[in-house]
mmCIF file of C-alpha atoms and ligand atoms in Angstrom:
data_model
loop_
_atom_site.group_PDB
_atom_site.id
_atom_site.type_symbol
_atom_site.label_atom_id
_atom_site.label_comp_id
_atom_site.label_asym_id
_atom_site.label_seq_id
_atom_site.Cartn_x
_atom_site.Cartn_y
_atom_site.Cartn_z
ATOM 1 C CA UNK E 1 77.824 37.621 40.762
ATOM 2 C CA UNK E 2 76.404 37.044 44.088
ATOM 3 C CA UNK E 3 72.679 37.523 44.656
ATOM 4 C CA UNK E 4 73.466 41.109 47.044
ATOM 5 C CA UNK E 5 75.682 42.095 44.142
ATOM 6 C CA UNK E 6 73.221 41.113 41.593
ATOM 7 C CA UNK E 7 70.583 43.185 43.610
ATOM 8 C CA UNK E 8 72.454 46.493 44.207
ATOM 9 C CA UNK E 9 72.705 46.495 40.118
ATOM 10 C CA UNK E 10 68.799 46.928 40.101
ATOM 11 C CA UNK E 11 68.411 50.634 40.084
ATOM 12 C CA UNK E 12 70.662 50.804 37.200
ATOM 13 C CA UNK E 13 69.053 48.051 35.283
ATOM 14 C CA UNK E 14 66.035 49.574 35.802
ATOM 15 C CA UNK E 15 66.976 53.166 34.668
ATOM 16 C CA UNK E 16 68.557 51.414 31.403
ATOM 17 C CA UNK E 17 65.212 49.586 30.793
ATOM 18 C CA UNK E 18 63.681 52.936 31.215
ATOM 19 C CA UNK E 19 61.342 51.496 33.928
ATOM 20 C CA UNK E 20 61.051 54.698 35.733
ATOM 21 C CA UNK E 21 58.307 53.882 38.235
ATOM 22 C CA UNK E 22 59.962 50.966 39.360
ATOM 23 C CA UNK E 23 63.429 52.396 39.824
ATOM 24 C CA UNK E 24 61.896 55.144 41.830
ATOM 25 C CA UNK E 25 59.276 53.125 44.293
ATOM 26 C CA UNK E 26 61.320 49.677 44.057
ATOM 27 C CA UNK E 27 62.538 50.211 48.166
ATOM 28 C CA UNK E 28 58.957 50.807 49.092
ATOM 29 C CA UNK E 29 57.290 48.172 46.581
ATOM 30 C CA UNK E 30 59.892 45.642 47.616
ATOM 31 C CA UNK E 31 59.062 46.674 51.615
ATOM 32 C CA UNK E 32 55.382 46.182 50.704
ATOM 33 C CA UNK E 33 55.544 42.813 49.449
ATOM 34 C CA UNK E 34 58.020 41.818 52.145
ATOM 35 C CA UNK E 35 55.069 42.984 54.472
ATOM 36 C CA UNK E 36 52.457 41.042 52.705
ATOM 37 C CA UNK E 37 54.509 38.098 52.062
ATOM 38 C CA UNK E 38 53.973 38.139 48.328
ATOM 39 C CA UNK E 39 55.563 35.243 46.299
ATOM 40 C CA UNK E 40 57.939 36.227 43.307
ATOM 41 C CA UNK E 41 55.169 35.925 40.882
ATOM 42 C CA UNK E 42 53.064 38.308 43.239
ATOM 43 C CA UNK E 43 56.148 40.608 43.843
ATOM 44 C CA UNK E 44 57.011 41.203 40.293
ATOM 45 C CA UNK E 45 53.128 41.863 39.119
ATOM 46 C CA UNK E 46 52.751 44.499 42.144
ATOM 47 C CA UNK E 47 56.126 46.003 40.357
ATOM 48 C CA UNK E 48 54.891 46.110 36.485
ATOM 49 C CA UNK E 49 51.183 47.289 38.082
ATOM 50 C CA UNK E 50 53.156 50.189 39.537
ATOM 51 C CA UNK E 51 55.176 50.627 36.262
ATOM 52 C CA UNK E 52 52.422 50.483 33.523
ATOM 53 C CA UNK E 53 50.186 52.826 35.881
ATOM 54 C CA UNK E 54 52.897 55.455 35.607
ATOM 55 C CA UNK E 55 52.796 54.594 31.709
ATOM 56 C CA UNK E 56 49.005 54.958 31.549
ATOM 57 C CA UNK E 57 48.785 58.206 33.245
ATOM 58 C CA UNK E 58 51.962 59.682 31.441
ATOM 59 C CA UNK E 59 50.172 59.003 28.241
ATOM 60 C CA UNK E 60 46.733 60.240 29.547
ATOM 61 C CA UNK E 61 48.773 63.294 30.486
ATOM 62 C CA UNK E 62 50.425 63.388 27.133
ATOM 63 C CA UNK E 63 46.749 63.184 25.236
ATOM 64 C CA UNK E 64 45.128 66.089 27.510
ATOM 65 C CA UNK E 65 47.970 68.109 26.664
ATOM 66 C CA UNK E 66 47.522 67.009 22.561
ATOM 67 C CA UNK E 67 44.037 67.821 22.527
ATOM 68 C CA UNK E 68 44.825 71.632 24.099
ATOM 69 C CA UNK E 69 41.165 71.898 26.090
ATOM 70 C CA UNK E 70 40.502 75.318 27.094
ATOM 71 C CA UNK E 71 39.515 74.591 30.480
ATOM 72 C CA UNK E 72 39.611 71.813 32.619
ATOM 73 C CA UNK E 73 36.237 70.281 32.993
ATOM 74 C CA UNK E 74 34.890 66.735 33.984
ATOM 75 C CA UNK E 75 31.473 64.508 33.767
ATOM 76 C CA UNK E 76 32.065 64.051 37.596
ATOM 77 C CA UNK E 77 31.898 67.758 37.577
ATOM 78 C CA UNK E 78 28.874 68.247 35.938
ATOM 79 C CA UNK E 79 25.712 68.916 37.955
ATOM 80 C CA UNK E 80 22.950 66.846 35.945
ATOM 81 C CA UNK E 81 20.508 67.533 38.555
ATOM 82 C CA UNK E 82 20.732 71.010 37.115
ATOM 83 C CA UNK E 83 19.961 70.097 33.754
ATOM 84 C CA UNK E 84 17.231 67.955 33.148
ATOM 85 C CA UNK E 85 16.915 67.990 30.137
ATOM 86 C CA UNK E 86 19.685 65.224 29.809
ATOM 87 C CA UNK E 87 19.809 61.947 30.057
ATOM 88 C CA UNK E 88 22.762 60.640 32.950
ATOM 89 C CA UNK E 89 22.909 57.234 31.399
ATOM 90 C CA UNK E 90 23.042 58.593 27.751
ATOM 91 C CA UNK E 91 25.962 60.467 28.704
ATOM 92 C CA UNK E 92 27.468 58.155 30.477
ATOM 93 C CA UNK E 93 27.376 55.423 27.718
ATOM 94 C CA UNK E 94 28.616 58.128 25.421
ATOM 95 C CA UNK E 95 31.651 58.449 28.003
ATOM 96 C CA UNK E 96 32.519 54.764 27.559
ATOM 97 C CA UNK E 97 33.564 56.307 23.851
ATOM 98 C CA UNK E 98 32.501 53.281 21.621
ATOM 99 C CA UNK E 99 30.912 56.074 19.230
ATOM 100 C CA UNK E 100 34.757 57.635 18.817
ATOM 101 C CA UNK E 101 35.260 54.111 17.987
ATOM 102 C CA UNK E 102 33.055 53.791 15.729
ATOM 103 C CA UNK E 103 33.644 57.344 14.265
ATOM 104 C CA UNK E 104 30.171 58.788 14.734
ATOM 105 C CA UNK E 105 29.730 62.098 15.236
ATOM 106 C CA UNK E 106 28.281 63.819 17.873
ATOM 107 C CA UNK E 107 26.110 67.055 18.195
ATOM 108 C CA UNK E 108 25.470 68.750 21.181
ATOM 109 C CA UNK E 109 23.394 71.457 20.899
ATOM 110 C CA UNK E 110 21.301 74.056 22.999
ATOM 111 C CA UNK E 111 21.367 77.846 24.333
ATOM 112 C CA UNK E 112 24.256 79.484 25.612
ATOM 113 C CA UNK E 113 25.802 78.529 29.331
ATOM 114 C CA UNK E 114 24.024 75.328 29.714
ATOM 115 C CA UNK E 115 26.998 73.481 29.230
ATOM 116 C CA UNK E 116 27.729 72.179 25.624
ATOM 117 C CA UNK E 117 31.163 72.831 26.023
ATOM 118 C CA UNK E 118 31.798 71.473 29.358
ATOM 119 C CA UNK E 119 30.068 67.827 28.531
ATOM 120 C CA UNK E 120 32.267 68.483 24.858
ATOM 121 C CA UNK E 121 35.424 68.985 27.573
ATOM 122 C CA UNK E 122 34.477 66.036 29.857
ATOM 123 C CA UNK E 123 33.706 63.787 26.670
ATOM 124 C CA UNK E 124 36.874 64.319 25.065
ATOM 125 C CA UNK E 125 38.620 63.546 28.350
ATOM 126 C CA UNK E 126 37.192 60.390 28.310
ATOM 127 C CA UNK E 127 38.761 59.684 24.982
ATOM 128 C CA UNK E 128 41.671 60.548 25.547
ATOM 129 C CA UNK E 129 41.852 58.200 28.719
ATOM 130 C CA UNK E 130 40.170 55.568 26.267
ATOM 131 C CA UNK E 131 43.077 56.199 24.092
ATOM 132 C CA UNK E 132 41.849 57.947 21.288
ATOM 133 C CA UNK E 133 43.685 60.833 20.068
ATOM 134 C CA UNK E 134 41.818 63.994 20.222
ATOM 135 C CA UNK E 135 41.743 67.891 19.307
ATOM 136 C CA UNK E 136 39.863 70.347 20.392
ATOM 137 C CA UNK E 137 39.344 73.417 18.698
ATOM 138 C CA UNK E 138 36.915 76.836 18.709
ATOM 139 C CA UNK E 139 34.910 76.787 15.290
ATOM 140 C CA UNK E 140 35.966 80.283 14.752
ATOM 141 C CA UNK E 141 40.137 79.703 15.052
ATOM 142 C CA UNK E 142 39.562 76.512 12.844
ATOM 143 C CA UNK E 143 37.323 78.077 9.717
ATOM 144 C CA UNK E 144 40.250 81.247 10.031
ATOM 145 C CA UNK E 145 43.154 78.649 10.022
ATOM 146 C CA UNK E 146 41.435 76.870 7.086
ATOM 147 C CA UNK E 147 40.988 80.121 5.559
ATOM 148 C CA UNK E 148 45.015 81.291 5.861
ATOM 149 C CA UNK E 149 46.186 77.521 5.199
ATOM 150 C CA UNK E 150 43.956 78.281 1.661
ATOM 151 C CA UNK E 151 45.325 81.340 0.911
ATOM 152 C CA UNK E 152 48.842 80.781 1.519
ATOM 153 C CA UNK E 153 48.626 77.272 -0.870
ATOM 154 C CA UNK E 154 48.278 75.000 2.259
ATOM 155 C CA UNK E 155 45.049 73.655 2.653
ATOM 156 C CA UNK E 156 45.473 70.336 2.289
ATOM 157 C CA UNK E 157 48.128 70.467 4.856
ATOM 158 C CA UNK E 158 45.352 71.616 7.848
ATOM 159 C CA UNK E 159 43.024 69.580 6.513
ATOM 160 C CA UNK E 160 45.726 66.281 7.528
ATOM 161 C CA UNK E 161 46.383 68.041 10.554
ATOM 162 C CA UNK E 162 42.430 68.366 11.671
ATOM 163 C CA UNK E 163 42.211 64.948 9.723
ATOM 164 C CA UNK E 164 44.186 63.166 12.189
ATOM 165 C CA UNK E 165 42.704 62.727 15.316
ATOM 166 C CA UNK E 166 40.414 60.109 15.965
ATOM 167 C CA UNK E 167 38.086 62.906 17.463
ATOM 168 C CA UNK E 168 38.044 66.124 16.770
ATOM 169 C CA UNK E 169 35.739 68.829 18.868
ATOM 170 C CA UNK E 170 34.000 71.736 17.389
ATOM 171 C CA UNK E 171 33.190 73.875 19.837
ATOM 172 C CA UNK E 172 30.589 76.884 19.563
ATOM 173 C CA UNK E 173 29.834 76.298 15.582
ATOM 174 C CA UNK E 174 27.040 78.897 14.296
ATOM 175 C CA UNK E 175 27.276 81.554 17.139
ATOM 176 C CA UNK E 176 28.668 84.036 14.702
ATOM 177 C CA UNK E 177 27.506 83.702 10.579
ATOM 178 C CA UNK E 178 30.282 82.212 8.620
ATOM 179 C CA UNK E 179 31.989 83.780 5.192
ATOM 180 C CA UNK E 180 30.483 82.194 2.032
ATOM 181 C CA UNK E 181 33.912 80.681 1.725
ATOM 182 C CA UNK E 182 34.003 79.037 4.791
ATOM 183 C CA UNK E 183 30.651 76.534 4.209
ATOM 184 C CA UNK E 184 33.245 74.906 1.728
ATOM 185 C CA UNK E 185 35.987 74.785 3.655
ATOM 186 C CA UNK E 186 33.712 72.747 6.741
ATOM 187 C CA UNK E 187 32.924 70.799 3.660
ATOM 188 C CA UNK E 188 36.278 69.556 2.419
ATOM 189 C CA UNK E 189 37.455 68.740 6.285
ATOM 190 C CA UNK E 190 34.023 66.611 7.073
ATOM 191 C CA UNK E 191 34.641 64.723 4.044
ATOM 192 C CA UNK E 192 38.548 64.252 4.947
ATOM 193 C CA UNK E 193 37.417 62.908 7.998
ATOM 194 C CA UNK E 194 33.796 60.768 6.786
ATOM 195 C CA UNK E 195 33.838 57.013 8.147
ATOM 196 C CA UNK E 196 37.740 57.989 9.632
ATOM 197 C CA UNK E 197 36.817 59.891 12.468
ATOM 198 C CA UNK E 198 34.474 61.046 14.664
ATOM 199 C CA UNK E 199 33.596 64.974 15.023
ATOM 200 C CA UNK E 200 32.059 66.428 18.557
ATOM 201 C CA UNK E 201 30.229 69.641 17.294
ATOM 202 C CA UNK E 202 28.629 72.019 19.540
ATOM 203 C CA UNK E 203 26.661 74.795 18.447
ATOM 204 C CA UNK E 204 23.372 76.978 19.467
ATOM 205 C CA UNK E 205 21.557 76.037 16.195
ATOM 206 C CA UNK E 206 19.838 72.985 15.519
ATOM 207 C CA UNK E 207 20.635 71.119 12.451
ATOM 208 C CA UNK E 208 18.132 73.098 10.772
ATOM 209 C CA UNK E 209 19.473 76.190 10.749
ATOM 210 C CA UNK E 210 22.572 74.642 9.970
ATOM 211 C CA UNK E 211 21.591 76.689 6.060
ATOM 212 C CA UNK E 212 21.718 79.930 7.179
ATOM 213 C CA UNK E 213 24.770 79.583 9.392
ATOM 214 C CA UNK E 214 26.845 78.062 6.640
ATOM 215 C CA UNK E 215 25.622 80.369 3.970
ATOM 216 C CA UNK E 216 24.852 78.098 1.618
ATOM 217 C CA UNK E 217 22.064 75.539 1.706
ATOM 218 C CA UNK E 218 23.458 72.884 -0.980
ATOM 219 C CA UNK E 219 26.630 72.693 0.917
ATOM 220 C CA UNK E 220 24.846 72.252 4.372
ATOM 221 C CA UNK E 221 22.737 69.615 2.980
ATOM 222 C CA UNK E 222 26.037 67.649 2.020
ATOM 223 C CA UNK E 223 27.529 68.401 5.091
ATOM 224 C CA UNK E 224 24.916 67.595 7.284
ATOM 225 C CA UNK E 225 24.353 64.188 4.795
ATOM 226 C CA UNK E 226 27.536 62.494 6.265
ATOM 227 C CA UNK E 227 27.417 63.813 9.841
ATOM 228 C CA UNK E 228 24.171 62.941 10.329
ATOM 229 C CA UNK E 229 24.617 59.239 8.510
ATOM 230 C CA UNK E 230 26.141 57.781 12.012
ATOM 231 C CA UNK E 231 25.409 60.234 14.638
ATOM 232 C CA UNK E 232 24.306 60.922 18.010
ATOM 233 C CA UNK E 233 22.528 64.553 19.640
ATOM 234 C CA UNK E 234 22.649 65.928 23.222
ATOM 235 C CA UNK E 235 19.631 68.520 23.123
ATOM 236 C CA UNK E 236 20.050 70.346 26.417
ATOM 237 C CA UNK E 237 17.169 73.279 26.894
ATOM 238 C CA UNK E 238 16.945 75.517 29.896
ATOM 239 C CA UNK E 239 18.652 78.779 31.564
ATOM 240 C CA UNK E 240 21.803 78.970 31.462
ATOM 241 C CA UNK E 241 24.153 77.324 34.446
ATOM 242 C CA UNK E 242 26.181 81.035 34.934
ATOM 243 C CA UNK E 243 23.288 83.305 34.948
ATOM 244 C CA UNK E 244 21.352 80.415 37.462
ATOM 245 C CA UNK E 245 24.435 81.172 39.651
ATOM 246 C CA UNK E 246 23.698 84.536 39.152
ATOM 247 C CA UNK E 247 20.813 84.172 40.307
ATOM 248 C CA UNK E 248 20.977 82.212 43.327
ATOM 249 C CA UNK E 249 23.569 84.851 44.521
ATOM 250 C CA UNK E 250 20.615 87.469 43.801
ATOM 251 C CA UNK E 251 22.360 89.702 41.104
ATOM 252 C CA UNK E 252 19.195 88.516 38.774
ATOM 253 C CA UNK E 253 15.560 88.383 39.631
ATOM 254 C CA UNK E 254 14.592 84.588 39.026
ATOM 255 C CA UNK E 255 13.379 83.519 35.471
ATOM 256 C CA UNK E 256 14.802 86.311 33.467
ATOM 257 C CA UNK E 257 17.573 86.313 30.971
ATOM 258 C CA UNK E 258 19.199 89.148 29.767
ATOM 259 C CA UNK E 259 17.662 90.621 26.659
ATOM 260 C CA UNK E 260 20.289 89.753 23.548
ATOM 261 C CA UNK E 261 22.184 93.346 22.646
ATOM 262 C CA UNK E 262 20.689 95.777 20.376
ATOM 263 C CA UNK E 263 17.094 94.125 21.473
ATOM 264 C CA UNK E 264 14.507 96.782 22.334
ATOM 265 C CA UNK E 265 13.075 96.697 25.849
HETATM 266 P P1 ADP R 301 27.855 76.494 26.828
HETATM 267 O O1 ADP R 301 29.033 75.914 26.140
HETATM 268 O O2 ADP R 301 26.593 75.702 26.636
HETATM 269 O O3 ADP R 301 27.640 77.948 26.486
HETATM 270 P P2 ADP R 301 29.419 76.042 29.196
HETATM 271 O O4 ADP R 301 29.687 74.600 29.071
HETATM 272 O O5 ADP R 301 30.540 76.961 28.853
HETATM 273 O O6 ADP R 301 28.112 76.454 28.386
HETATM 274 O O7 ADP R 301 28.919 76.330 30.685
HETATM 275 C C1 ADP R 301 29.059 77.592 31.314
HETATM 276 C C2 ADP R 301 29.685 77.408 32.685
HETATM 277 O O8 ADP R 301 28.759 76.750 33.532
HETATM 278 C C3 ADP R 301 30.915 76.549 32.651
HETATM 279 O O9 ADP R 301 31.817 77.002 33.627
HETATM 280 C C4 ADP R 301 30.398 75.153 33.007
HETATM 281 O O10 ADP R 301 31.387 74.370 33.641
HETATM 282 C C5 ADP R 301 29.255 75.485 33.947
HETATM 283 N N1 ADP R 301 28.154 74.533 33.846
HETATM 284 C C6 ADP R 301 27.165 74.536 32.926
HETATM 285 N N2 ADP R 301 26.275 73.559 33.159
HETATM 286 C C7 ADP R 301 26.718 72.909 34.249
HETATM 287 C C8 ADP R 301 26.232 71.792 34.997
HETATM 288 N N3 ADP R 301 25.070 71.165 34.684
HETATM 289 N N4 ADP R 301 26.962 71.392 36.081
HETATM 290 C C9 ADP R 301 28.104 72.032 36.430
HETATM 291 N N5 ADP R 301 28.601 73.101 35.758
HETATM 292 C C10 ADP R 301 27.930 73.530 34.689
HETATM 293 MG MG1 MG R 302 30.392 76.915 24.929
#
């Protein structure tokens, strides 16, 4: 076969190879290192570089989708100027992700609106691009799947499926007081997943109260006994971020948060 014939067989060699990116930029990478007067070695590296970035973001897209985050929200998005009460270079070593690695667990805990759930959001995005598979859930819609998976004889089904990725994230644990039930079921998934995976929680309570929200003391204690045994916390204080909004817009005097319903003026 002559070298032109050879050549016009690329595209299909590259669709059978299933190198997509290549097939579909090869006229403008080959242009590009015509123009820069790559050698072959050069020319075919600037090719696979185009082909395994396609790869990498596919599977980053692939992961974000997995992990079913309820919003889109990013560390380069988050204002740490407005929270002080966090450290920028603790978070950002925690967004390297060696501690999902390692399969610590991390808490991140504070008042409502000051933005547990976003760094919980941004955080797991960083795993995922670090290649760790992750799920996100709401407390709530994981202690009532656990529940239904128990009564319909299928518990130890959900607890594989919450078992499985290397993080998972908690999100809003303790806002509303669990079933007596429940404290066992958080029991029997932190031990599925001890010294496998890590666990993001984020909650309102601090550890201590960790008791009363569960229902039962005993079973907190073991709980909190393995997540605490390799484990980082985010304490963030302050007002919250939407009502500060609110605030600058004017809608709230400054320095006062609403009182919590059913509170007496
Ligand atoms: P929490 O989970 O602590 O109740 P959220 O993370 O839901 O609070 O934050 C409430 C809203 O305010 C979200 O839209 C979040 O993106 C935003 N937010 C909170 N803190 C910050 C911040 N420091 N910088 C940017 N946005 C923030
Ligand atoms: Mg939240």
């Amino acid at each position: 076969m002559s070298g032109a014939a050879v050549a016009a067989s690329l595209p299909e060699m590259l669709r059978r190879l299933k190198l997509t990116a290549m097939r579909e930029r090869l006229d403008g990478l080959l242009d590009e290192a015509a123009r820069r007067d790559l050698t072959l070695p050069e020319a075919l590296a600037l090719l696979c570089a185009a082909e395994v970035a396609h790869r990498e973001e596919r599977r980053i897209q692939m992961g974000l989708g997995i992990a079913k985050f309820p919003c889109v929200r990013t560390l380069e998005g988050f204002d740490f100027a407005a929270q002080p009460s966090l450290d920028p270079k603790q978070v950002r070593e925690l967004a390297a992700c060696r501690w999902v690695a390692n399969g610590d667990t991390l808490l991140v805990q504070g008042p409502p609106g000051v933005g547990k759930s976003h760094l919980a959001v941004a955080l797991g995005r960083e795993a995922v691009r670090a290649g760790h598979s992750v799920l996100f859930t709401p407390a709530m819609a994981l202690i009532t799947d656990l529940t239904k998976g128990q009564a319909e004889g299928r518990l130890d089904e959900r607890l594989t499926r919450y078992a499985k990725p290397k993080l998972l994230i908690i999100d809003e644990f303790g806002y509303l007081p669990l079933e007596p039930h429940a404290a066992h079921l958080v029991f029997a998934l932190v031990s599925r997943r001890y010294e496998r995976g890590s666990l993001l929680v984020t909650s309102n309570r601090s550890v201590s109260e960790w008791g009363t929200v569960l229902n039962d003391q005993v079973v907190a204690t073991a709980i909190l006994d393995r997540l605490l045994h390799h484990s980082h916390v985010l304490t963030i204080k302050g007002d919250s971020y939407r009502l500060r909004e609110k605030r600058r817009s004017g809608l709230l005097k400054s320095n006062t948060t609403p009182a919590p319903a059913g509170a007496s003026a």
